[in-house]
Structure formats: structure tokens, C-alpha cells
Amino acid sequence: LVPAMASGMLRRPLEHRPGLLDKIYPAYQRAVVWSLNHKAAVLSGALALLVLTGLVTVRRGFSFMPDMDMNSVSVTVSMPEDCTREEAVRYTDEVARRCMTVEGVDAVGATIQADTALTLMSADVGENDAQLYITLPDNYSGTEAGREIEKLCADMDCTVSADNVMSGMMSYVTGSGVSLNVYCEDMETLQSTAQAIAARMEQVDGTSDVSDGLEDAAQALRVTIDRTKAMEHGMTVAQIYMQIASALTSSTAGTDMVLDDTSMQLIIEQDEASRLTYEKLPELKIDPNSAMSAATAATGGSGTSGASGGSLSGDGDTDKKESFLLKDVATVEKTVSLNTISRDQQRRCVTVTAGIADGRNVTLVSSEVTKAVQAMTLPDGVTIEFNGENEQIMKAMGQVMLMLLLGVVLVYFVMVAQFQSLREPFIVMFTIPLAFTGGFMALLLSGTELSVISLIGFVMLVGIIVNNGIVLVDCINQQRLAGMERREAVIDAGVTRLRPILMTSLTTILGLIVTALAKNAGTSLIQPVALVCIGGLLYATLMTLFVVPCMYELVSKKKLHTVDEKELELLKD
């Protein structure tokens, strides 16, 4: 299409018109000559800047997606414990009323324990917890509105947390914060280790809302019976437990009754004063004779039972044993018992989680948590495995890095086929690190974290930035084939191709400026791509005009010549 249009439109003779570049050419020519005379300084400077910007960018941490300030807010209302349905409705109405006082809020939608996508995107939704959805005009910030809502509802008994909808969706996909599974088959060791790890995570700067995974555990009492002491009193552990279980029973089922053709069962409840409590349990009176009587009944009044701790005669007479207190043979302590036992790959586990404080990077905090947990001495049989947001980010970034590597390899092979050489494409490939340096600079200057989206910008740069190097190297080769000396050809090609190199780069840069500077929710997702491409093109275009000539003089030292038909015929013969 371009040749066809040029043949019809470019009929007038071309005339040279002096412009801005005519003033730049002499300065650029002097700069290229200086670069060729100081190759070590130019190349080492470019390498040092690449390493410096790369290290600083990586040390700032990674993120999965850039933060997007949408004009919508998702509010979660966590009800207090033992909250009834009616109380939950009143709390929700009050939160909605306060939300309506926020500037820009026209309407609030609320659901309580509804099976909706909004509920699914919210973690740990309780039975009566409410979800509120708020939309704002386009020029309003959902993040600021969410913070104001949290402040307005801070004095309420319920807990109100606000977040924009996109962040909730990303948390649902990738998880949020730090999460690790603690594995152990022994329940007591599992719980104590989870509590110890949670306590250690709370000490790490940047963590918030640390959970040991035992919040839903029920209060329990552990009675540990000394088997030797029990045998001294003529009883087994099982017999003592049977008497404890009987004493803990607070109700007894009576006979069935029929009243007015209605069947019912009579239940006899003990009064509060007679019921066994934690304080009374160690003082529980254990009667060995009761256990012997039960054993006698079980054997039909004859024979001998070693389990009863005493001898049973044929006529049912027994040796009388003195009663004793439970604390004489056992210890009683408070503990907790999990309502549910979770298993992962047939291994019993508890999940310990922690949120990330505002303004902190999840990968940096996760790294500190990993160091802190790995420094702990875990009990035998306990293993841990991290599976939080950081692990998802690293997995996704690893996949994008593989794409980047494949892109570099494919670009190199294409240039090998184009130049019919393995050496000259290697010269052009040096423009890729220059583009990466510019991309890192753009992220640092804009305060943007390295993310999966920004890495896509680096993948794009691999295919874009080599164009300038290809144009420059091809022009140098043409000039050398025309009879120019190598250095003269390098300098002349740089001046000749300066205009098209600048034109191709500026068109791409200007086309991406709108995306890079826009502030609405639609463009904020792709904004890191534009920033990386603009920064990479600006820096790499400038440095390509100096680094490629230096690399060409270092690598391409052999004289070029064109193979004509006569040489091919001689080779054939």
C-alpha cells in the first residue's frame, strides 16, 4: 500500500528544507565520535544504570495488579457475636443511613447473607453479616468514600469495612495478605504451633489482623488421668471417665407420656447449684464401689474382673474401696477444641493468616514474615507451607517472565534470518536492556510497583525497541557495502537514520501518553503498560544512537562484501 500511494502522491521533486534536526546533526555527530572513542565509559555507564534501576525497582516489591480507584464501594458489616436477625437488620439500616450522608452517594443497596457474587468476593461472611453496594458519580473516588464510611461507622458495635469492588474481585481471585498452612497430626501440637506462629507474625512490621485459625474453636476441658494412681485406687481410666461423663449429664430423660393424644417425653433438669462446673470438677467424688457394681452387673454376678480393680466373688460381695477426689488422680485444665478439622492432601492443617497494613507492599511484608517464621524452631512432626497472595503473584510473574524470555529468543531468530548472520542480531539485542532501563525509570518516577501488567509492557518493548537497532545496523551495512570505512559508515548511518528513528519512537510515545496520564478506572489497569513503553522508548531511543555504534565497532570487525553470481558459480563448481 505504501509504495502504491507514494507513486501517486509523491510526484513533485523533493527539496531539502532546513529544520530543527539540521542544528542537531552536528552535535549528534560529535557525540557519536566521542562515544566511539570512549566505548568503555558508554557501555559500563549503561550497564550500571540498568543494574541500579533494576535493583531499586525490585526492592520496592511486586503487586499482582495496579490499584484501581473505581467509583463504586463494597461495604461489609460484620455483626457482633450472638446478634439476632432483627438486630442485624437495624445495624444494616443504620450503616446505610450513614453511607447516604457521604458526598456523592445517592443510593445504597444492601443484602444480608445473600448468595450473590458480591458475597462470594467477601471473605469470612457470617450468618447475619450484611453486604452494601454503593455507586458514585464518575468524578468521585471510591477509595476516599470508603475511608469516610469507615470513620462514620467507627462508633457502632458492628464492624464496618469498605473496599472498592475491583479490589474485592482481585482478592477473591488471588487471595489477600499472608497465608500459611500448618500441618501436624497431633491436634494439641497443631493448635499450639498455630498460635505461636500467629504471635510471631504479629511482631512483623506491616502485618495486621493476624488470625491463628482458631477463632471458631470451642472452649473445652482436658482431664488427664494418671493411670498408676488410678490403679492404686482400684480403678481404670475408662471407669473414671464414665463417672465424669455421668456427673456432667445435667438432664435425664424420664418416661414417655401421652396427653390429649400428644406424645411427649419427660426431661428432668438439674438445678444450677447442683450442676458440675470447671471449679467443681477437680473436687468431683469418684466412687470405686460404683464401678465395681457396674462390673458385677456386666458379668452376671460371677467370675472375676481385673478391670474393676477389685475381686468379685461368686455371690456378688466385693471388697469395699474408699472414695477419692478426681484431683487425686487427674489434672484438669482449660483448652480449646476445633469445631471442624481441616485436611489438605490427607494432612491435618490449620491456616494462619495476616492482612497487610495500608501503604505496605504484600511481597515485602511476606518476605519478612517468611524469614520470621523460618527462624522459629518448630516441634517435631510440624510442617508449614505458604500459599498467600505473594505466592500467587510470584507464580503469575514467573509465567510472564517465561513469555519475556521466549519473546527475546524469537526476536533474535527473526533477525538472524533477516541479516543472514549470528553476530549482527547480537548487536541489535543490546537495545533490549536499554529499554528495560527506561521502563524501570518510568516505574520509579511514577511511583508504580512492578506488577504482572507492567511486565507485559516489558514484553511489548522487546518487539518494539529492536526496530531502531535494525534500521541503524542495516544502514551501516549498506554504507560499508557501498565502500565506506567502518567508522565513517557508523557515523554517517547514525546521522542519516536519526530522523526516522526519532519519528517511529515519537509516534508510539505520543500515542500512549493519553493512556499513561488518564485517571479513570478504565485506563488505570493498563496504565503501567503505557508507562513502561514510554519510559523504555524514550531512554532506549536516545541510548541506541550511541550504544549500537559502539557495539558495532566492537563486534563487526570483518570487512563486508557482496556475493555476486560469479562467486556462486565458482562455489558450485
Coordinates of C-alpha atoms in Angstrom, one line a residue:
L1 CA 0.0 0.0 0.0
V2 CA 2.8 2.5 0.9
P3 CA 4.6 2.1 -2.5
A4 CA 1.3 2.4 -4.3
M5 CA 0.3 5.6 -2.5
A6 CA 3.8 7.0 -2.8
S7 CA 3.9 6.5 -6.6
G8 CA 0.7 8.6 -6.9
M9 CA 1.2 11.3 -4.3
L10 CA 4.9 12.0 -4.2
R11 CA 5.3 13.2 -7.8
R12 CA 6.9 16.6 -7.0
P13 CA 10.7 16.7 -6.7
L14 CA 11.9 16.6 -3.1
E15 CA 13.5 19.8 -1.8
H16 CA 15.6 20.0 1.4
R17 CA 14.0 22.3 3.9
P18 CA 16.2 23.4 6.8
G19 CA 14.7 22.3 10.1
L20 CA 15.4 21.7 13.8
L21 CA 17.3 18.5 13.1
D22 CA 19.8 20.3 10.9
K23 CA 21.0 22.0 14.0
I24 CA 21.1 18.7 15.9
Y25 CA 23.1 16.7 13.3
P26 CA 26.5 18.3 14.0
A27 CA 26.1 18.0 17.8
Y28 CA 25.0 14.4 17.4
Q29 CA 27.9 13.6 15.1
R30 CA 30.4 15.0 17.7
A31 CA 28.7 13.0 20.4
V32 CA 28.9 9.8 18.4
V33 CA 32.6 10.3 17.7
W34 CA 33.2 10.9 21.5
S35 CA 31.2 7.7 22.3
L36 CA 33.3 5.6 19.8
N37 CA 36.5 6.9 21.4
H38 CA 35.2 6.1 24.9
K39 CA 33.3 2.8 24.4
A40 CA 34.1 1.5 27.9
A41 CA 32.6 4.6 29.6
V42 CA 29.4 4.4 27.5
L43 CA 28.8 0.7 27.8
S44 CA 29.7 0.5 31.5
G45 CA 27.5 3.5 32.3
A46 CA 24.6 1.9 30.5
L47 CA 25.2 -1.4 32.3
A48 CA 25.5 0.3 35.7
L49 CA 22.3 2.3 35.2
L50 CA 20.4 -0.9 34.2
V51 CA 21.6 -2.8 37.4
L52 CA 20.8 0.2 39.6
T53 CA 17.3 0.9 38.4
G54 CA 16.5 -2.8 38.3
L55 CA 17.6 -3.4 41.9
V56 CA 15.8 -0.3 43.2
T57 CA 12.6 -1.3 41.3
V58 CA 12.7 -4.9 42.6
R59 CA 13.4 -3.7 46.2
R60 CA 10.1 -1.8 46.2
G61 CA 8.2 -5.0 45.9
F62 CA 5.7 -6.5 43.5
S63 CA 2.0 -6.5 43.1
F64 CA -0.4 -8.6 41.0
M65 CA -2.5 -5.7 39.6
P66 CA -2.2 -2.0 40.0
D67 CA -4.6 -0.3 42.4
M68 CA -7.7 0.9 40.7
D69 CA -9.8 3.7 42.3
M70 CA -13.3 2.9 40.9
N71 CA -16.4 4.9 41.5
S72 CA -18.0 2.1 43.5
V73 CA -17.7 0.8 47.0
S74 CA -18.4 -2.5 48.7
V75 CA -19.1 -2.3 52.4
T76 CA -19.1 -5.4 54.7
V77 CA -20.9 -5.1 58.0
S78 CA -19.7 -7.8 60.5
M79 CA -22.3 -8.3 63.2
P80 CA -21.3 -8.8 66.9
E81 CA -21.5 -12.2 68.4
D82 CA -24.9 -13.6 69.2
C83 CA -26.6 -10.9 67.1
T84 CA -30.1 -11.7 66.1
R85 CA -31.6 -11.3 62.6
E86 CA -33.7 -8.3 63.8
E87 CA -30.6 -6.6 65.3
A88 CA -28.7 -7.2 62.1
V89 CA -31.3 -5.5 60.1
R90 CA -31.3 -2.5 62.4
Y91 CA -27.4 -2.3 62.2
T92 CA -27.6 -2.5 58.4
D93 CA -30.2 0.2 58.1
E94 CA -28.1 2.5 60.4
V95 CA -25.0 1.9 58.3
A96 CA -26.9 2.6 55.1
R97 CA -28.3 5.8 56.6
R98 CA -24.7 7.0 57.5
C99 CA -23.5 6.0 54.0
M100 CA -26.1 8.3 52.5
T101 CA -24.5 11.2 54.3
V102 CA -21.3 10.8 52.3
E103 CA -20.9 13.3 49.5
G104 CA -21.8 11.8 46.1
V105 CA -23.8 8.8 47.4
D106 CA -27.3 8.8 46.0
A107 CA -28.4 5.2 46.8
V108 CA -27.3 2.2 48.8
G109 CA -28.1 -1.4 48.1
A110 CA -27.8 -3.9 51.0
T111 CA -28.2 -7.7 51.4
I112 CA -27.8 -10.0 54.4
Q113 CA -26.3 -13.4 53.8
A114 CA -27.4 -13.4 50.2
D115 CA -25.9 -15.9 47.8
T116 CA -24.5 -13.3 45.4
A117 CA -21.2 -12.7 43.6
L118 CA -20.7 -9.8 45.9
T119 CA -21.0 -12.1 49.0
L120 CA -18.7 -14.6 47.4
M121 CA -16.0 -12.0 46.9
S122 CA -16.1 -11.1 50.6
A123 CA -14.1 -13.3 52.9
D124 CA -15.5 -14.7 56.1
V125 CA -19.1 -13.6 55.8
G126 CA -21.1 -14.5 58.9
E127 CA -24.6 -15.7 59.2
N128 CA -26.1 -12.3 59.7
D129 CA -23.4 -10.2 58.2
A130 CA -24.5 -7.6 55.6
Q131 CA -23.1 -6.5 52.3
L132 CA -23.7 -3.0 51.0
Y133 CA -23.0 -1.8 47.5
I134 CA -22.6 1.9 46.7
T135 CA -22.1 3.6 43.3
L136 CA -20.7 7.1 42.9
P137 CA -20.5 9.7 40.1
D138 CA -17.6 9.3 37.7
N139 CA -15.6 12.1 39.3
Y140 CA -15.7 10.7 42.8
S141 CA -13.2 8.4 44.4
G142 CA -14.4 5.1 45.8
T143 CA -11.3 4.8 48.0
E144 CA -11.9 8.1 49.7
A145 CA -15.6 7.4 50.1
G146 CA -14.8 4.0 51.7
R147 CA -12.5 5.6 54.2
E148 CA -15.1 8.2 55.2
I149 CA -17.7 5.5 55.6
E150 CA -15.4 3.5 58.0
K151 CA -14.9 6.7 60.1
L152 CA -18.6 7.4 60.2
C153 CA -19.4 3.9 61.5
A154 CA -16.4 3.5 63.8
D155 CA -18.5 4.0 67.0
M156 CA -21.0 1.2 66.2
D157 CA -21.0 -2.2 67.8
C158 CA -20.7 -3.9 64.5
T159 CA -17.5 -3.8 62.4
V160 CA -17.7 -1.9 59.1
S161 CA -15.1 -2.3 56.4
A162 CA -15.1 -0.7 53.0
D163 CA -13.3 -1.5 49.8
N164 CA -13.7 -0.9 46.1
V165 CA -15.3 -3.6 44.1
M166 CA -12.3 -4.3 41.9
S167 CA -10.0 -4.9 44.9
G168 CA -12.6 -7.3 46.2
M169 CA -12.6 -9.2 42.9
M170 CA -8.8 -9.4 42.8
S171 CA -8.7 -10.7 46.5
Y172 CA -11.2 -13.4 45.5
V173 CA -9.0 -14.5 42.6
T174 CA -5.5 -14.2 44.2
G175 CA -6.3 -14.1 47.9
S176 CA -5.1 -11.3 50.1
G177 CA -2.4 -10.8 52.6
V178 CA -0.2 -13.6 54.0
S179 CA -1.5 -17.1 54.4
L180 CA 0.3 -20.3 55.5
N181 CA -0.9 -23.8 56.3
V182 CA 0.4 -25.5 59.4
Y183 CA 0.4 -29.3 59.2
C184 CA 0.6 -31.8 62.1
E185 CA -1.3 -34.9 63.0
D186 CA -1.3 -34.2 66.8
M187 CA -4.1 -31.8 67.5
E188 CA -2.6 -30.2 70.6
T189 CA 0.7 -29.6 68.8
L190 CA -1.1 -28.2 65.8
Q191 CA -3.0 -25.7 67.8
S192 CA -0.1 -24.5 69.9
T193 CA 2.1 -24.2 66.9
A194 CA -0.5 -22.1 65.0
Q195 CA -0.8 -19.8 68.0
A196 CA 3.0 -19.4 68.2
I197 CA 3.3 -18.6 64.5
A198 CA 0.4 -16.1 64.7
A199 CA 2.1 -14.4 67.7
R200 CA 5.4 -14.2 65.7
M201 CA 3.6 -12.8 62.7
E202 CA 2.1 -10.0 64.8
Q203 CA 5.6 -8.9 65.6
V204 CA 6.5 -8.3 61.9
D205 CA 6.1 -4.7 60.9
G206 CA 3.4 -4.3 58.2
T207 CA 1.1 -7.1 59.2
S208 CA -2.5 -6.5 60.5
D209 CA -5.5 -8.6 61.6
V210 CA -3.4 -11.7 62.3
S211 CA -5.5 -14.8 62.7
D212 CA -4.3 -18.2 64.1
G213 CA -7.3 -20.0 62.5
L214 CA -8.6 -21.0 65.9
E215 CA -11.3 -18.3 66.3
D216 CA -14.1 -20.7 65.8
A217 CA -12.6 -23.3 68.3
A218 CA -14.9 -24.2 71.2
Q219 CA -13.8 -24.0 74.8
A220 CA -13.0 -27.4 76.3
L221 CA -11.7 -29.0 79.4
R222 CA -8.8 -31.6 79.2
V223 CA -8.8 -34.2 82.0
T224 CA -5.6 -36.1 82.2
I225 CA -5.7 -39.2 84.4
D226 CA -2.6 -40.8 85.9
R227 CA -3.1 -44.5 85.2
T228 CA -0.8 -45.5 88.1
K229 CA -2.7 -43.5 90.7
A230 CA -6.0 -44.7 89.3
M231 CA -4.9 -48.4 89.7
E232 CA -3.8 -47.7 93.3
H233 CA -7.5 -46.8 93.9
G234 CA -8.6 -50.0 92.2
M235 CA -10.0 -48.3 89.0
T236 CA -9.1 -48.0 85.4
V237 CA -9.0 -44.8 83.3
A238 CA -12.2 -45.8 81.4
Q239 CA -14.1 -46.3 84.7
I240 CA -13.1 -42.8 86.0
Y241 CA -14.2 -41.2 82.6
M242 CA -17.5 -43.0 82.8
Q243 CA -18.2 -41.4 86.2
I244 CA -17.1 -38.0 85.0
A245 CA -19.4 -38.3 82.0
S246 CA -22.3 -39.3 84.3
A247 CA -21.6 -36.3 86.6
L248 CA -21.5 -33.9 83.6
T249 CA -25.0 -35.0 82.5
S250 CA -27.3 -32.2 83.5
S251 CA -30.6 -33.7 82.3
T252 CA -32.2 -37.1 82.5
A253 CA -34.9 -38.5 80.2
G254 CA -38.0 -39.7 82.1
T255 CA -40.9 -41.8 80.9
D256 CA -42.9 -41.1 77.8
M257 CA -46.3 -39.5 78.4
V258 CA -49.4 -39.1 76.3
L259 CA -51.5 -36.0 76.9
D260 CA -54.6 -35.3 74.7
D261 CA -53.3 -37.7 72.1
T262 CA -49.9 -35.9 72.0
S263 CA -46.8 -37.9 72.9
M264 CA -44.1 -36.2 74.9
Q265 CA -41.1 -37.2 76.9
L266 CA -40.4 -36.0 80.5
I267 CA -36.9 -34.4 80.9
I268 CA -35.6 -33.9 84.4
E269 CA -33.1 -31.0 84.6
Q270 CA -30.7 -30.4 87.4
D271 CA -30.8 -27.0 89.1
E272 CA -28.0 -24.6 88.5
A273 CA -26.5 -25.1 92.0
S274 CA -26.2 -28.9 91.5
R275 CA -24.6 -28.7 88.1
L276 CA -20.9 -29.6 87.7
T277 CA -18.6 -26.6 86.8
Y278 CA -15.0 -26.2 86.0
E279 CA -14.3 -25.1 89.5
K280 CA -16.1 -28.1 91.0
L281 CA -14.7 -30.7 88.6
P282 CA -11.4 -31.3 90.5
E283 CA -13.5 -31.9 93.7
L284 CA -15.6 -34.5 92.0
K285 CA -16.0 -37.6 94.2
I286 CA -15.1 -40.8 92.5
D287 CA -16.7 -44.0 94.0
P288 CA -14.7 -47.2 93.1
N289 CA -17.6 -49.3 94.6
S290 CA -20.0 -47.9 92.0
A291 CA -17.6 -49.0 89.3
M292 CA -17.4 -52.5 90.9
S293 CA -21.2 -52.7 91.0
A294 CA -21.4 -51.9 87.3
A295 CA -18.7 -54.5 86.6
T296 CA -20.6 -57.1 88.7
A297 CA -23.8 -56.4 86.8
A298 CA -22.0 -56.7 83.5
T299 CA -20.6 -60.2 84.5
G300 CA -23.9 -61.5 85.8
G301 CA -22.6 -61.6 89.4
S302 CA -19.9 -64.3 88.9
G303 CA -16.4 -64.5 87.7
T304 CA -13.5 -62.2 88.2
S305 CA -12.9 -58.8 86.6
G306 CA -9.4 -57.3 86.6
A307 CA -10.7 -54.1 85.1
S308 CA -12.6 -53.2 88.2
G309 CA -9.5 -53.0 90.3
G310 CA -11.0 -55.5 92.9
S311 CA -12.0 -59.1 93.2
L312 CA -15.6 -60.1 92.5
S313 CA -16.8 -63.2 94.4
G314 CA -19.4 -65.5 93.1
D315 CA -22.2 -64.2 95.3
G316 CA -21.6 -60.6 94.2
D317 CA -19.8 -59.5 97.5
T318 CA -16.9 -57.1 96.9
D319 CA -14.1 -55.6 98.9
K320 CA -15.2 -52.1 99.8
K321 CA -12.9 -49.3 98.4
E322 CA -12.8 -45.8 99.8
S323 CA -14.0 -42.9 97.6
F324 CA -11.4 -40.3 96.4
L325 CA -11.4 -36.9 94.6
L326 CA -10.7 -36.5 90.9
K327 CA -7.8 -34.2 91.6
D328 CA -6.1 -37.0 93.5
V329 CA -5.6 -39.0 90.2
A330 CA -6.0 -36.4 87.4
T331 CA -5.3 -32.8 86.3
V332 CA -7.9 -30.6 84.8
E333 CA -7.0 -27.7 82.5
K334 CA -8.8 -25.4 80.1
T335 CA -8.2 -25.8 76.4
V336 CA -9.9 -25.3 73.0
S337 CA -11.3 -27.9 70.6
L338 CA -11.7 -27.2 66.8
N339 CA -15.3 -27.3 65.6
T340 CA -14.0 -28.6 62.3
I341 CA -10.9 -30.5 61.3
S342 CA -9.4 -29.3 58.0
R343 CA -7.3 -31.6 55.9
D344 CA -5.1 -30.8 52.9
Q345 CA -3.9 -33.7 50.9
Q346 CA -4.8 -36.0 53.7
R347 CA -2.9 -33.9 56.2
R348 CA -4.5 -32.2 59.2
C349 CA -3.9 -28.5 59.0
V350 CA -4.8 -25.1 60.4
T351 CA -4.5 -21.9 58.2
V352 CA -2.8 -18.9 59.8
T353 CA -3.5 -15.6 58.0
A354 CA -2.5 -11.9 58.3
G355 CA -3.5 -8.8 56.4
I356 CA -1.2 -6.1 55.0
A357 CA -1.2 -2.7 56.6
D358 CA -2.1 0.3 54.4
G359 CA 0.7 1.6 52.4
R360 CA 2.8 -1.6 52.7
N361 CA 3.8 -3.9 49.9
V362 CA 2.5 -7.5 50.1
T363 CA 5.6 -9.1 48.8
L364 CA 8.0 -7.2 51.1
V365 CA 5.9 -8.0 54.1
S366 CA 5.5 -11.6 53.0
S367 CA 9.3 -11.9 52.7
E368 CA 9.7 -10.6 56.3
V369 CA 7.1 -13.0 57.6
T370 CA 8.8 -15.9 55.8
K371 CA 12.1 -15.0 57.4
A372 CA 10.5 -14.7 60.9
V373 CA 8.6 -18.0 60.6
Q374 CA 11.6 -19.9 59.2
A375 CA 13.7 -18.7 62.1
M376 CA 11.3 -20.4 64.6
T377 CA 12.1 -23.9 65.9
L378 CA 9.0 -25.9 65.1
P379 CA 8.1 -29.1 67.0
D380 CA 8.7 -32.5 65.5
G381 CA 6.1 -33.5 63.0
V382 CA 5.1 -29.9 62.1
T383 CA 5.5 -28.6 58.6
I384 CA 4.4 -25.3 57.1
E385 CA 3.5 -24.1 53.6
F386 CA 2.9 -20.6 52.4
N387 CA 0.0 -20.1 50.0
G388 CA -1.0 -16.5 50.2
E389 CA -1.2 -13.6 47.8
N390 CA 2.6 -13.4 47.4
E391 CA 2.8 -16.9 46.1
Q392 CA 0.1 -16.2 43.5
I393 CA 2.0 -13.1 42.4
M394 CA 5.3 -14.9 42.1
K395 CA 3.6 -17.7 40.1
A396 CA 2.0 -15.2 37.7
M397 CA 5.2 -13.2 37.3
G398 CA 7.1 -16.4 36.6
Q399 CA 4.8 -17.1 33.7
V400 CA 5.2 -13.6 32.3
M401 CA 8.9 -13.9 32.6
L402 CA 8.8 -17.0 30.5
M403 CA 6.9 -15.1 27.9
L404 CA 9.5 -12.4 28.0
L405 CA 12.3 -14.9 27.5
L406 CA 10.6 -16.6 24.6
G407 CA 10.0 -13.2 23.1
V408 CA 13.7 -12.4 23.2
V409 CA 14.6 -15.7 21.6
L410 CA 12.1 -15.4 18.8
V411 CA 13.1 -11.8 18.0
Y412 CA 16.7 -12.9 17.8
F413 CA 15.9 -15.8 15.4
V414 CA 13.9 -13.5 13.2
M415 CA 16.8 -11.1 12.9
V416 CA 19.2 -14.0 12.2
A417 CA 17.1 -14.9 9.2
Q418 CA 16.9 -11.2 8.2
F419 CA 20.6 -10.4 8.5
Q420 CA 21.9 -13.8 7.5
S421 CA 24.3 -13.5 10.4
L422 CA 24.5 -14.5 14.1
R423 CA 26.7 -11.6 15.0
E424 CA 24.8 -8.6 13.8
P425 CA 21.5 -9.5 15.5
F426 CA 23.5 -9.8 18.7
I427 CA 24.4 -6.1 18.3
V428 CA 20.7 -5.1 18.0
M429 CA 19.8 -7.2 21.0
F430 CA 21.7 -4.7 23.2
T431 CA 18.8 -2.3 22.7
I432 CA 16.6 -4.5 24.8
P433 CA 18.4 -3.9 28.1
L434 CA 18.4 -0.2 27.3
A435 CA 14.6 -0.4 27.0
F436 CA 14.3 -2.2 30.3
T437 CA 16.4 0.5 32.0
G438 CA 13.9 3.1 30.7
G439 CA 11.0 1.1 31.8
F440 CA 12.4 0.8 35.3
M441 CA 13.0 4.5 35.4
A442 CA 9.4 5.2 34.4
L443 CA 8.0 3.0 37.2
L444 CA 10.3 4.6 39.8
L445 CA 9.4 8.2 38.7
S446 CA 5.7 7.4 38.7
G447 CA 5.8 5.5 42.0
T448 CA 4.3 2.4 40.4
E449 CA 5.2 -1.1 41.6
L450 CA 6.4 -3.8 39.4
S451 CA 3.4 -6.0 38.5
V452 CA 2.1 -8.5 36.1
I453 CA 0.6 -5.7 34.0
S454 CA 3.8 -3.7 33.9
L455 CA 5.8 -6.9 32.9
I456 CA 3.5 -7.1 29.8
G457 CA 4.9 -3.6 28.9
F458 CA 8.4 -5.1 29.0
V459 CA 7.3 -7.9 26.7
M460 CA 6.0 -5.3 24.3
L461 CA 9.3 -3.4 24.4
V462 CA 11.2 -6.5 23.3
G463 CA 9.4 -6.4 19.9
I464 CA 9.3 -2.6 19.6
I465 CA 12.7 -1.3 20.5
V466 CA 14.7 -3.6 18.3
N467 CA 13.3 -1.7 15.2
N468 CA 15.6 1.2 15.8
G469 CA 18.6 -1.1 16.1
I470 CA 17.6 -2.9 13.0
V471 CA 17.3 0.3 11.0
L472 CA 20.7 1.6 12.2
V473 CA 22.6 -1.6 11.7
D474 CA 21.1 -2.2 8.3
C475 CA 22.1 1.3 7.2
I476 CA 25.7 0.8 8.5
N477 CA 25.9 -2.4 6.4
Q478 CA 24.7 -0.6 3.3
Q479 CA 27.2 2.2 3.7
R480 CA 30.1 -0.2 4.2
L481 CA 29.0 -2.3 1.2
A482 CA 29.0 1.0 -0.8
G483 CA 32.7 1.4 0.0
M484 CA 32.8 3.5 3.2
E485 CA 35.2 2.7 6.0
R486 CA 33.7 1.1 9.1
R487 CA 33.8 4.2 11.5
E488 CA 32.8 6.6 8.7
A489 CA 29.8 4.3 7.9
V490 CA 28.8 4.1 11.6
I491 CA 28.8 7.9 12.0
D492 CA 27.1 8.6 8.7
A493 CA 24.4 5.9 9.3
G494 CA 23.7 7.5 12.7
V495 CA 23.2 10.9 11.2
T496 CA 21.2 9.6 8.3
R497 CA 18.8 7.4 10.3
L498 CA 18.3 9.9 13.2
R499 CA 15.2 11.4 11.7
P500 CA 13.3 8.0 11.0
I501 CA 14.4 6.6 14.4
L502 CA 13.0 9.7 16.2
M503 CA 9.8 9.6 14.1
T504 CA 9.0 6.0 14.8
S505 CA 9.6 6.3 18.6
L506 CA 7.8 9.6 19.0
T507 CA 4.6 8.3 17.2
T508 CA 4.4 5.4 19.7
I509 CA 5.2 7.6 22.7
L510 CA 2.6 10.2 21.8
G511 CA 0.0 7.6 21.1
L512 CA 0.5 6.2 24.6
I513 CA 0.5 9.5 26.5
V514 CA -3.3 9.6 26.9
T515 CA -3.3 6.1 28.5
A516 CA -0.4 6.9 30.7
L517 CA -1.9 10.1 32.1
A518 CA -5.5 9.2 32.4
K519 CA -7.0 8.8 35.8
N520 CA -10.3 7.0 35.3
A521 CA -10.8 3.4 36.3
G522 CA -10.9 2.0 32.7
T523 CA -7.3 3.1 31.9
S524 CA -5.7 2.6 35.3
L525 CA -5.5 -1.1 34.7
I526 CA -3.4 -0.7 31.5
Q527 CA -1.6 2.4 32.7
P528 CA 1.6 0.5 33.8
V529 CA 2.0 -0.8 30.2
A530 CA 1.9 2.7 28.8
L531 CA 4.4 4.0 31.4
V532 CA 6.9 1.2 30.8
C533 CA 6.6 1.6 27.0
I534 CA 7.1 5.4 27.1
G535 CA 10.0 5.2 29.5
G536 CA 11.6 2.4 27.6
L537 CA 11.3 4.1 24.2
L538 CA 12.5 7.5 25.4
Y539 CA 15.6 6.2 27.1
A540 CA 16.4 3.4 24.6
T541 CA 15.9 5.6 21.6
L542 CA 18.4 8.1 22.9
M543 CA 20.9 5.4 24.0
T544 CA 20.5 3.3 20.9
L545 CA 22.1 6.2 18.9
F546 CA 25.3 5.8 21.0
V547 CA 25.4 2.2 22.3
V548 CA 24.7 0.4 19.0
P549 CA 27.5 2.3 17.2
C550 CA 29.9 1.3 20.0
M551 CA 28.8 -2.3 19.9
Y552 CA 29.0 -2.4 16.1
E553 CA 32.7 -1.3 16.2
L554 CA 33.5 -3.9 18.9
V555 CA 31.7 -6.9 17.2
S556 CA 31.7 -6.3 13.5
K557 CA 35.3 -6.0 12.5
K558 CA 35.4 -8.1 9.4
K559 CA 35.1 -6.4 6.0
L560 CA 31.8 -6.8 4.3
H561 CA 31.4 -7.6 0.6
T562 CA 28.5 -8.6 -1.7
V563 CA 28.5 -12.1 -3.1
D564 CA 27.9 -11.9 -6.8
E565 CA 26.7 -14.6 -9.3
K566 CA 30.3 -15.4 -10.5
E567 CA 31.4 -16.3 -6.9
L568 CA 28.4 -18.5 -6.5
E569 CA 29.2 -20.3 -9.8
L570 CA 32.8 -20.9 -8.6
L571 CA 31.5 -22.2 -5.3
K572 CA 29.1 -24.5 -7.2
D573 CA 31.9 -25.9 -9.4

